[in-house]
Coordinates of C-alpha atoms and ligand atoms in Angstrom, one line a residue:
X1 CA -19.4 31.7 -13.4
X2 CA -15.9 33.2 -13.4
X3 CA -12.4 32.1 -12.7
X4 CA -11.0 33.7 -9.6
X5 CA -7.3 34.2 -8.8
X6 CA -7.0 34.0 -5.0
X7 CA -3.9 35.3 -3.3
X8 CA -2.2 33.0 -0.9
X9 CA 1.0 32.5 0.9
X10 CA 3.2 29.4 1.2
X11 CA 2.2 27.0 4.0
X12 CA 5.2 25.1 5.4
X13 CA 5.3 21.3 5.5
X14 CA 3.6 20.3 2.2
X15 CA 6.3 17.7 1.4
X16 CA 4.7 14.3 0.4
X17 CA 5.9 11.3 2.4
X18 CA 6.0 7.5 1.5
X19 CA 2.7 7.8 -0.3
X20 CA 1.4 11.4 -0.8
X21 CA 0.7 14.3 1.5
X22 CA -1.0 13.1 4.7
X23 CA -2.1 15.4 7.5
X24 CA -4.9 15.6 10.0
X25 CA -8.3 16.6 8.5
X26 CA -8.0 19.8 10.6
X27 CA -4.8 20.7 8.8
X28 CA -6.4 20.1 5.4
X29 CA -9.4 22.2 6.3
X30 CA -7.3 25.3 7.0
X31 CA -7.9 28.1 4.5
X32 CA -5.9 27.6 1.3
X33 CA -4.2 24.4 2.5
X34 CA -5.6 22.0 -0.2
X35 CA -5.7 24.8 -2.8
X36 CA -2.0 25.6 -2.4
X37 CA -1.0 22.0 -2.8
X38 CA -3.2 21.4 -5.8
X39 CA -2.1 24.6 -7.5
X40 CA 1.5 23.7 -6.8
X41 CA 0.8 20.4 -8.5
X42 CA -0.9 22.0 -11.5
X43 CA 2.0 24.5 -11.8
X44 CA 4.5 21.7 -11.8
X45 CA 2.6 19.6 -14.4
X46 CA 2.0 22.6 -16.8
X47 CA 0.4 22.1 -20.2
X48 CA -2.9 20.9 -18.9
X49 CA -5.0 22.2 -21.8
X50 CA -6.9 19.4 -23.4
X51 CA -5.5 16.8 -21.0
X52 CA -7.5 14.3 -19.0
X53 CA -7.1 13.8 -15.3
X54 CA -8.7 11.1 -13.1
X55 CA -10.1 12.0 -9.7
X56 CA -11.4 10.0 -6.8
X57 CA -10.9 9.0 -3.2
X58 CA -11.5 6.5 -0.5
X59 CA -14.7 8.2 0.6
X60 CA -13.3 9.3 3.9
X61 CA -14.5 12.5 5.7
X62 CA -13.6 15.6 3.6
X63 CA -13.4 13.6 0.4
X64 CA -16.5 15.1 -1.2
X65 CA -15.7 18.7 -0.4
X66 CA -12.1 18.2 -1.6
X67 CA -13.3 16.8 -4.9
X68 CA -15.5 19.8 -5.5
X69 CA -12.5 22.1 -4.8
X70 CA -10.2 20.2 -7.1
X71 CA -12.8 20.1 -9.9
X72 CA -13.2 23.9 -9.7
X73 CA -9.4 24.4 -9.7
X74 CA -8.9 22.0 -12.6
X75 CA -11.5 23.9 -14.6
X76 CA -9.7 27.2 -13.7
X77 CA -6.4 25.8 -14.7
X78 CA -7.6 24.7 -18.2
X79 CA -7.7 21.0 -17.7
X80 CA -9.6 19.5 -20.7
X81 CA -11.5 16.7 -18.9
X82 CA -11.7 15.1 -15.5
X83 CA -13.0 11.5 -15.0
X84 CA -14.4 11.4 -11.5
X85 CA -15.6 8.3 -9.7
X86 CA -19.3 8.4 -8.9
X87 CA -19.8 9.7 -5.4
X88 CA -16.2 10.8 -5.4
X89 CA -15.2 7.1 -5.0
X90 CA -12.2 5.4 -6.6
X91 CA -9.9 2.9 -4.9
X92 CA -6.2 3.5 -5.4
X93 CA -5.8 0.4 -7.7
X94 CA -9.0 1.4 -9.6
X95 CA -7.7 4.9 -10.1
X96 CA -4.5 3.4 -11.5
X97 CA -6.5 1.2 -13.8
X98 CA -8.6 4.0 -15.1
X99 CA -5.6 6.3 -15.7
X100 CA -4.0 3.6 -17.8
X101 CA -7.1 2.4 -19.7
X102 CA -8.3 6.0 -20.5
X103 CA -4.7 7.2 -21.3
X104 CA -5.0 10.1 -18.9
X105 CA -2.2 12.5 -18.1
X106 CA -2.5 11.4 -14.5
X107 CA -4.8 11.2 -11.5
X108 CA -5.4 12.7 -8.1
X109 CA -6.3 10.2 -5.4
X110 CA -7.7 11.5 -2.1
X111 CA -6.8 9.1 0.7
X112 CA -4.8 8.6 3.8
X113 CA -4.9 4.9 3.1
X114 CA -4.7 2.8 6.3
X115 CA -4.8 5.9 8.6
X116 CA -8.0 6.5 10.6
X117 CA -10.6 8.9 9.2
X118 CA -13.4 11.2 10.4
X119 CA -13.2 14.8 11.4
X120 CA -10.4 14.1 13.9
X121 CA -8.7 11.6 11.7
X122 CA -6.4 11.9 8.7
X123 CA -6.8 13.1 5.1
X124 CA -4.4 12.7 2.2
X125 CA -3.7 13.5 -1.4
X126 CA -1.4 11.9 -3.9
X127 CA -0.7 12.3 -7.6
X128 CA -0.3 9.4 -10.0
X129 CA 1.5 9.8 -13.3
X130 CA 0.4 8.6 -16.8
X131 CA 1.6 5.0 -16.2
X132 CA -1.0 4.9 -13.3
X133 CA 1.6 4.8 -10.6
X134 CA 2.6 7.1 -7.8
X135 CA 4.6 10.1 -8.9
X136 CA 8.3 9.6 -8.4
X137 CA 10.2 11.7 -6.0
X138 CA 11.4 14.1 -8.8
X139 CA 7.8 15.1 -9.2
X140 CA 6.8 15.3 -5.6
X141 CA 9.9 17.3 -4.7
X142 CA 9.1 19.8 -7.5
X143 CA 5.5 20.1 -6.2
X144 CA 6.9 20.7 -2.7
X145 CA 9.3 23.3 -3.9
X146 CA 6.5 25.1 -5.7
X147 CA 4.4 25.0 -2.5
X148 CA 7.1 27.0 -0.8
X149 CA 6.9 29.9 -3.2
X150 CA 3.2 29.9 -4.2
X151 CA 1.4 33.2 -4.0
X152 CA -2.0 32.5 -5.6
X153 CA -4.2 29.9 -7.0
X154 CA -6.9 29.7 -9.6
X155 CA -10.5 28.5 -8.9
X156 CA -13.9 28.7 -10.5
X157 CA -16.7 30.3 -8.5
X158 CA -19.2 27.9 -10.0
X159 CA -21.6 26.1 -7.6
X160 CA -20.8 22.5 -6.6
X161 CA -21.6 20.0 -9.3
X162 CA -23.5 16.6 -9.2
X163 CA -20.9 13.9 -8.8
X164 CA -23.5 11.2 -7.9
X165 CA -25.0 10.6 -11.3
X166 CA -23.0 8.8 -14.0
X167 CA -22.8 11.1 -17.0
X168 CA -21.0 14.1 -18.5
X169 CA -21.3 17.7 -17.3
X170 CA -19.5 21.0 -18.1
X171 CA -17.7 23.0 -15.5
X172 CA -16.5 26.3 -17.2
X173 CA -14.9 24.9 -20.4
X174 CA -13.9 21.5 -18.7
X175 CA -15.8 18.3 -19.2
X176 CA -16.5 16.3 -16.1
X177 CA -17.3 12.7 -16.7
X178 CA -18.7 10.9 -13.7
X179 CA -17.8 7.2 -14.1
X180 CA -18.8 4.0 -12.5
X181 CA -15.9 3.4 -10.1
X182 CA -16.0 -0.4 -10.4
X183 CA -16.6 -1.2 -14.1
X184 CA -13.1 -0.7 -15.6
X185 CA -11.4 -2.5 -12.6
X186 CA -13.8 -5.4 -12.6
X187 CA -13.3 -5.9 -16.3
X188 CA -9.5 -6.1 -15.8
X189 CA -9.8 -8.6 -13.0
X190 CA -12.0 -10.8 -15.2
X191 CA -9.2 -10.9 -17.7
X192 CA -6.5 -11.8 -15.2
X193 CA -8.2 -14.6 -13.2
X194 CA -10.1 -17.8 -13.9
X195 CA -13.6 -16.5 -12.9
X196 CA -15.2 -19.8 -14.0
X197 CA -13.0 -21.9 -11.7
X198 CA -13.7 -19.5 -8.8
X199 CA -17.5 -19.5 -9.5
X200 CA -17.4 -23.3 -9.3
X201 CA -15.5 -23.1 -6.0
X202 CA -18.3 -21.0 -4.5
X203 CA -21.0 -23.0 -6.1
X204 CA -19.5 -26.1 -4.4
X205 CA -20.0 -24.6 -1.0
X206 CA -16.6 -22.9 -0.4
X207 CA -17.1 -20.2 2.2
X208 CA -15.3 -16.9 2.6
X209 CA -15.4 -13.7 4.6
X210 CA -14.1 -10.5 3.1
X211 CA -13.8 -7.6 5.6
X212 CA -13.9 -4.3 3.8
X213 CA -13.5 -2.5 7.1
X214 CA -16.1 0.1 6.0
X215 CA -13.6 1.4 3.5
X216 CA -13.5 1.7 -0.2
X217 CA -13.0 -2.0 -1.2
X218 CA -16.6 -2.7 -0.2
X219 CA -18.3 -1.8 -3.5
X220 CA -15.6 -3.5 -5.5
X221 CA -15.7 -6.7 -3.4
X222 CA -19.5 -6.8 -3.4
X223 CA -19.6 -6.4 -7.2
X224 CA -16.9 -8.9 -7.9
X225 CA -17.0 -11.5 -5.2
X226 CA -20.7 -11.6 -4.5
X227 CA -21.9 -10.3 -7.9
X228 CA -19.7 -11.8 -10.6
X229 CA -18.3 -14.8 -8.7
X230 CA -21.6 -15.9 -7.0
X231 CA -20.4 -15.9 -3.4
X232 CA -23.5 -15.7 -1.0
X233 CA -24.7 -12.3 0.1
X234 CA -23.0 -11.4 3.3
X235 CA -19.6 -12.8 2.2
X236 CA -18.4 -9.2 2.2
X237 CA -18.8 -7.6 5.7
X238 CA -18.5 -4.0 6.7
X239 CA -19.1 -3.4 3.0
X240 CA -20.5 0.2 3.0
X241 CA -17.7 2.8 2.9
X242 CA -18.2 5.2 5.9
X243 CA -16.6 8.6 6.3
X244 CA -15.1 7.6 9.6
X245 CA -14.7 3.8 8.7
X246 CA -17.2 3.2 11.5
X247 CA -14.6 4.5 14.0
X248 CA -12.3 1.6 13.2
X249 CA -8.8 1.7 11.9
X250 CA -8.9 0.6 8.3
X251 CA -5.5 -1.2 8.4
X252 CA -5.8 -4.9 7.6
X253 CA -3.5 -6.6 10.1
X254 CA -4.4 -9.1 12.8
X255 CA -4.6 -6.3 15.4
X256 CA -7.0 -4.0 13.6
X257 CA -9.0 -6.6 11.7
X258 CA -9.8 -8.3 15.0
X259 CA -13.4 -9.2 14.0
X260 CA -12.1 -11.2 11.0
X261 CA -9.4 -12.9 13.0
X262 CA -11.8 -14.0 15.6
X263 CA -14.2 -15.4 13.0
X264 CA -11.4 -17.3 11.3
X265 CA -10.4 -18.8 14.7
X266 CA -13.9 -19.9 15.6
X267 CA -15.5 -23.4 15.2
X268 CA -17.6 -22.2 12.3
X269 CA -14.8 -20.4 10.5
X270 CA -15.2 -20.0 6.8
X271 CA -12.6 -21.6 4.5
X272 CA -11.0 -18.3 3.6
X273 CA -10.7 -14.8 5.0
X274 CA -9.4 -11.5 3.7
X275 CA -9.4 -7.8 4.5
X276 CA -8.4 -4.6 2.8
X277 CA -7.5 -1.1 3.9
X278 CA -8.9 2.4 3.5
X279 CA -8.1 2.8 -0.2
X280 CA -8.2 -0.9 -1.1
X281 CA -4.6 -1.3 -2.1
X282 CA -3.6 -3.6 0.9
X283 CA -4.7 -7.1 1.6
X284 CA -4.6 -9.6 4.4
X285 CA -5.0 -13.3 3.7
X286 CA -6.2 -15.5 6.5
X287 CA -6.9 -19.2 6.5
X288 CA -8.7 -21.2 9.3
X289 CA -6.8 -20.3 12.5
X290 CA -3.9 -19.3 10.2
X291 CA -2.6 -15.9 9.1
X292 CA -0.4 -15.5 6.1
X293 CA 2.4 -13.0 6.4
X294 CA 2.4 -10.6 3.5
X295 CA 6.0 -11.5 2.6
X296 CA 4.9 -15.2 2.4
X297 CA 1.9 -14.2 0.3
X298 CA 4.1 -12.6 -2.3
X299 CA 6.4 -15.6 -2.4
X300 CA 3.4 -18.1 -2.7
X301 CA 1.8 -16.1 -5.5
X302 CA 5.1 -15.8 -7.4
X303 CA 5.7 -19.5 -7.1
X304 CA 2.2 -20.3 -8.4
X305 CA 1.6 -17.4 -10.7
X306 CA 0.9 -19.6 -13.8
X307 CA -2.4 -20.9 -12.3
X308 CA -3.9 -17.5 -13.2
X309 CA -4.7 -16.9 -16.9
X310 CA -3.1 -13.4 -16.7
X311 CA 0.2 -14.9 -15.7
X312 CA 0.1 -18.1 -17.6
X313 CA 3.3 -17.3 -19.5
X314 CA 5.3 -16.9 -16.3
X315 CA 6.7 -13.9 -14.5
X316 CA 9.7 -11.9 -15.7
X317 CA 10.9 -10.9 -12.2
X318 CA 9.9 -10.1 -8.7
X319 CA 10.4 -6.8 -6.8
X320 CA 10.1 -6.4 -3.1
X321 CA 10.8 -3.5 -0.7
X322 CA 14.0 -3.9 1.3
X323 CA 12.4 -4.6 4.6
X324 CA 10.1 -7.3 3.1
X325 CA 11.3 -10.8 3.8
X326 CA 13.5 -12.7 1.4
X327 CA 11.0 -15.5 0.9
X328 CA 10.3 -14.1 -2.6
X329 CA 14.1 -14.2 -3.4
X330 CA 14.1 -17.9 -3.0
X331 CA 11.2 -18.3 -5.4
X332 CA 12.9 -16.0 -8.0
X333 CA 16.0 -18.0 -7.8
X334 CA 14.1 -21.3 -8.4
X335 CA 12.3 -19.7 -11.3
X336 CA 15.5 -18.3 -12.7
X337 CA 14.2 -14.7 -12.7
X338 CA 15.7 -11.6 -11.0
X339 CA 14.5 -10.3 -7.7
X340 CA 14.8 -6.5 -7.1
X341 CA 15.2 -4.9 -3.7
X342 CA 13.7 -1.4 -3.6
X343 CA 13.1 1.3 -0.9
X344 CA 9.8 1.2 0.9
X345 CA 6.8 2.7 -1.0
X346 CA 5.1 1.6 -4.2
X347 CA 6.6 4.5 -6.2
X348 CA 9.9 2.6 -6.5
X349 CA 8.3 -0.3 -8.4
X350 CA 7.0 1.8 -11.3
X351 CA 10.1 1.9 -13.5
X352 CA 10.7 -1.8 -13.0
X353 CA 7.2 -2.6 -14.0
X354 CA 7.2 -0.2 -17.0
X355 CA 10.5 -1.7 -18.2
X356 CA 9.1 -5.3 -18.0
X357 CA 11.8 -6.2 -15.5
X358 CA 9.3 -7.2 -12.7
X359 CA 5.9 -8.8 -13.0
X360 CA 5.0 -9.2 -9.3
X361 CA 5.8 -6.8 -6.5
X362 CA 5.2 -6.8 -2.8
X363 CA 5.8 -5.1 0.5
X364 CA 5.7 -6.6 4.0
X365 CA 3.0 -4.0 4.9
X366 CA 0.2 -6.1 3.4
X367 CA 0.8 -4.8 -0.1
X368 CA 1.0 -7.1 -3.2
X369 CA 0.5 -6.2 -6.9
X370 CA 1.6 -6.8 -10.4
X371 CA 2.1 -5.1 -13.8
X372 CA -1.7 -5.0 -14.3
X373 CA -1.7 -1.6 -12.7
X374 CA 1.0 0.5 -11.1
X375 CA -0.3 0.4 -7.5
X376 CA -0.6 -2.4 -5.0
X377 CA -4.0 -4.0 -5.2
X378 CA -5.8 -5.6 -2.3
X379 CA -8.7 -7.3 -4.1
X380 CA -6.4 -8.5 -6.9
X381 CA -4.4 -10.4 -4.3
X382 CA -7.5 -11.9 -2.8
X383 CA -8.7 -13.0 -6.3
X384 CA -5.3 -14.5 -7.0
X385 CA -5.6 -16.6 -3.8
X386 CA -9.1 -17.7 -4.7
X387 CA -7.8 -18.7 -8.2
X388 CA -5.0 -20.7 -6.5
X389 CA -7.3 -22.4 -4.1
X390 CA -9.8 -23.2 -6.9
X391 CA -7.1 -24.8 -9.0
X392 CA -5.2 -26.7 -6.3
X393 CA -8.2 -27.6 -4.0
X394 CA -5.9 -27.0 -1.1
X395 CA -6.6 -24.9 2.0
X396 CA -4.6 -21.7 2.8
X397 CA -2.6 -23.5 5.4
X398 CA -1.8 -26.4 3.2
X399 CA -0.6 -24.1 0.4
X400 CA 1.7 -22.2 2.8
X401 CA 3.0 -25.3 4.5
X402 CA 3.9 -26.9 1.2
X403 CA 5.5 -23.7 0.1
X404 CA 7.7 -23.7 3.3
X405 CA 8.5 -27.4 2.8
X406 CA 9.8 -26.6 -0.7
X407 CA 11.6 -23.3 -0.1
X408 CA 12.1 -23.1 3.7
X409 CA 10.4 -20.6 6.0
X410 CA 11.4 -17.0 6.5
X411 CA 10.2 -16.2 10.0
X412 CA 9.2 -12.6 9.9
X413 CA 7.7 -9.9 12.1
X414 CA 7.4 -6.1 12.2
X415 CA 7.4 -4.3 15.5
X416 CA 5.9 -0.7 15.5
X417 CA 6.5 1.9 18.1
X418 CA 3.8 4.4 17.2
X419 CA 3.4 8.0 18.2
X420 CA 6.8 8.3 19.8
X421 CA 8.5 11.7 20.2
X422 CA 9.9 12.7 16.8
X423 CA 13.0 14.2 18.3
X424 CA 13.8 11.0 20.2
X425 CA 13.1 8.9 17.1
X426 CA 15.6 10.9 15.1
X427 CA 18.2 10.6 17.8
X428 CA 17.7 6.9 17.9
X429 CA 18.3 6.7 14.1
X430 CA 21.3 9.0 14.2
X431 CA 22.9 7.0 17.0
X432 CA 22.3 3.8 15.0
X433 CA 24.0 5.3 12.0
X434 CA 27.0 6.3 14.0
X435 CA 27.3 2.7 15.3
X436 CA 27.0 1.0 11.9
X437 CA 30.7 1.2 11.0
X438 CA 31.7 -0.9 14.0
X439 CA 29.1 -3.6 13.9
X440 CA 30.5 -5.9 11.3
X441 CA 32.2 -8.9 12.9
X442 CA 30.6 -8.4 16.3
X443 CA 29.1 -11.5 18.0
X444 CA 25.7 -10.9 19.4
X445 CA 23.4 -13.4 21.1
X446 CA 24.6 -16.4 18.9
X447 CA 24.7 -14.3 15.8
X448 CA 27.6 -12.6 14.1
X449 CA 27.1 -9.4 12.1
X450 CA 28.1 -9.8 8.5
X451 CA 27.5 -6.1 7.6
X452 CA 25.4 -3.1 8.7
X453 CA 24.5 -0.1 6.6
X454 CA 21.9 2.5 5.8
X455 CA 20.1 1.3 2.6
X456 CA 20.7 3.3 -0.5
X457 CA 19.1 2.6 -3.8
X458 CA 19.9 3.3 -7.4
X459 CA 17.1 2.6 -9.8
X460 CA 18.3 0.2 -12.4
X461 CA 16.1 1.7 -15.1
X462 CA 16.5 5.5 -14.7
X463 CA 19.5 5.8 -12.4
X464 CA 17.6 7.9 -9.8
X465 CA 18.9 7.5 -6.3
X466 CA 17.3 7.2 -2.8
X467 CA 19.3 7.4 0.4
X468 CA 18.7 6.8 4.1
X469 CA 16.0 4.2 3.4
X470 CA 16.5 2.1 6.5
X471 CA 19.3 0.9 8.7
X472 CA 19.9 -2.8 8.4
X473 CA 22.0 -5.2 10.4
X474 CA 22.6 -8.4 8.5
X475 CA 23.9 -11.5 10.2
X476 CA 26.3 -14.1 8.7
X477 CA 23.4 -16.6 8.3
X478 CA 21.3 -14.0 6.5
X479 CA 19.1 -13.1 9.4
X480 CA 18.2 -9.4 9.5
X481 CA 17.1 -6.5 11.6
X482 CA 15.9 -3.3 9.8
X483 CA 15.0 0.0 11.4
X484 CA 13.2 2.8 9.7
X485 CA 10.9 5.7 10.6
X486 CA 7.4 5.7 9.0
X487 CA 6.7 8.2 6.3
X488 CA 2.9 8.0 6.5
X489 CA 2.1 9.0 10.0
X490 CA 0.6 12.3 11.1
X491 CA 1.4 12.3 14.8
X492 CA 4.9 12.2 16.3
X493 CA 7.0 9.5 14.8
X494 CA 6.6 5.8 14.3
X495 CA 9.7 3.5 14.6
X496 CA 9.4 0.3 12.6
X497 CA 11.7 -2.6 13.4
X498 CA 11.6 -5.5 10.9
X499 CA 12.9 -8.9 11.9
X500 CA 13.7 -11.9 9.8
X501 CA 15.3 -15.3 10.2
X502 CA 15.4 -18.2 7.7
X503 CA 14.7 -21.8 8.7
X504 CA 15.3 -24.6 6.2
X505 CA 14.4 -27.5 8.4
X506 CA 10.7 -28.5 8.0
X507 CA 10.5 -29.9 11.5
X508 CA 11.2 -26.3 12.7
X509 CA 8.5 -24.6 10.7
X510 CA 5.8 -24.4 13.4
X511 CA 7.5 -22.4 16.1
X512 CA 5.4 -19.3 17.2
X513 CA 6.9 -16.4 15.3
X514 CA 7.9 -14.2 18.2
X515 CA 9.6 -17.1 19.8
X516 CA 11.5 -18.0 16.6
X517 CA 12.7 -14.4 16.5
X518 CA 13.3 -13.9 20.2
X519 CA 17.1 -13.7 20.0
X520 CA 16.9 -11.1 17.1
X521 CA 14.3 -9.1 19.0
X522 CA 16.6 -8.9 22.0
X523 CA 19.5 -7.7 19.8
X524 CA 17.3 -5.2 18.0
X525 CA 16.3 -3.6 21.3
X526 CA 19.8 -3.5 22.8
X527 CA 21.6 -2.2 19.7
X528 CA 19.2 0.7 19.3
X529 CA 18.4 1.2 23.0
X530 CA 14.8 1.3 22.0
X531 CA 13.4 1.2 25.6
X532 CA 15.7 4.0 26.8
X533 CA 15.3 6.1 23.6
X534 CA 11.6 5.9 23.2
X535 CA 10.4 5.3 26.8
X536 CA 8.5 2.2 25.5
X537 CA 9.4 -1.3 26.7
X538 CA 7.1 -2.9 24.1
X539 CA 6.0 -2.2 20.6
X540 CA 2.4 -0.8 20.2
X541 CA 1.7 -3.1 17.2
X542 CA 3.3 -6.4 16.3
X543 CA 2.5 -7.9 12.9
Ligands
LIG1 C1 3.8 2.3 5.0 C2 4.3 1.0 4.6 C3 4.8 0.9 3.2 C4 3.6 1.4 2.3 C5 3.1 2.7 2.7 C6 1.8 3.2 1.9 O1 4.8 3.3 4.8 O2 5.4 0.6 5.5 O3 5.2 -0.3 2.8 O4 4.0 1.5 0.9 O5 2.7 2.7 4.1 O6 0.8 2.2 2.0 P1 5.6 3.9 6.1 O7 6.5 4.9 5.6 O8 4.6 4.3 7.1 O9 6.3 2.7 6.7 V1 -0.8 2.8 2.0 O10 -1.8 1.4 1.8 O11 -0.8 3.5 3.5 O12 -0.8 3.9 0.8
LIG2 CO1 -3.6 1.8 1.3

């Protein structure tokens, strides 16, 4: 066994997006592609001797081979120890949990999250820092800069090692500890939630369906929901992680999790439904014939946080991404705690969580989490809901309806125009930015624009700044339209249009969402000339 130095040349385009570097599998399989990025990361981190890294992924196609490559590179770069999930498996929240618990320097998570997998699908890599959270932009930009000048990488020529048996091995001088991917995470969940109350709920005949979408939440949900909480076998469906997610799109929204939505709308629907995405950090909560919007879910959990033992002392603050609805702001106000508004992407919550300014965080994109780790956490949200249902004895719909009755309802929807021409998408955004200055005061379709801007953020903890984080048009009654381009896609561009309107009157809380937002939808289309600019008269996905 020897350490090789392999010459290489920079490969353009290795700049991480909203959550890591995501590209087609075919791109990642190009010679030197993964190696260049990993060496750029190691060069940026420096001082790896004696340090521990965590490594795992969502089990998608190319996961196992990428893990072997990264292990051999870590050994060649002098890393002291790598904790790798058995079979190469670690969900994003579990990786965050392990980094924190084992006090690692950081971790490498292989996932393209909610993007499709398989040989023709997507692959991704992200680095998490020692707090367990996604690397901030200062780190990812440094890695990107390094990738533009790299001329060689270091790798051991050792044969592949066994990552399927729990135990410790040596690779060159480096220890490889293959760990149970579920154990540390399950132990943490048990401390946060009232497992006895949830066990009683299931013992009393409460029924549930958890759709793991053939992605990485399967083993976690099986172990915790069926194993520790006693739900019947079969409660978790599509529980075996598959390299291509069974050909499905592991994005838990009502469009992609159609099997679950159909079940929850049927006559024999279980009491509670939930789904999670490729890397298990997203969650969708569904009641009988009733979907909970992620923004409402955050607000409901915040309003009821003290039902869970881990949050019994109350929450210090809430943080939400800018496009996420303001339902959580109303809860924060009622609780007398601050609500922070950050750019899209979990990396912006890390400093607030570390500083103890926020306890719960959420994004409209089916992401909710807390200070228990530094990533959003799908199963955590599901367990929180189970805890809430167990304590209140109410159905999902009753819980949400009483929340609206108390706080009012923030009607909310996101319209995605996927796979549009990237040039056209940039023109649309540039045109919008030009228009911003003249929008304030204009009357549109019964609304008056209060202000319009391109969202900029200054982190209240470390002062770092982020610009161009979404164009927003805010009406005098607080209704909003937000436009931004996705930073996770791998084909063309995706335009996201976020729409929100507040309704205080309880007699108006049961209007179909798209109808309630119809006037704003029309304004959104005409201000940005969406149809003309994108050639699409309708969004491809509405959530
Ligand atoms: C999307 C979501 C964002 C989320 C990100 C990563 O980003 O909108 O809220 O944090 O995905 O989630 P974008 O740039 O495509 O809008 V995951 O579960 O894909 O890591
Ligand atoms: Co995800």
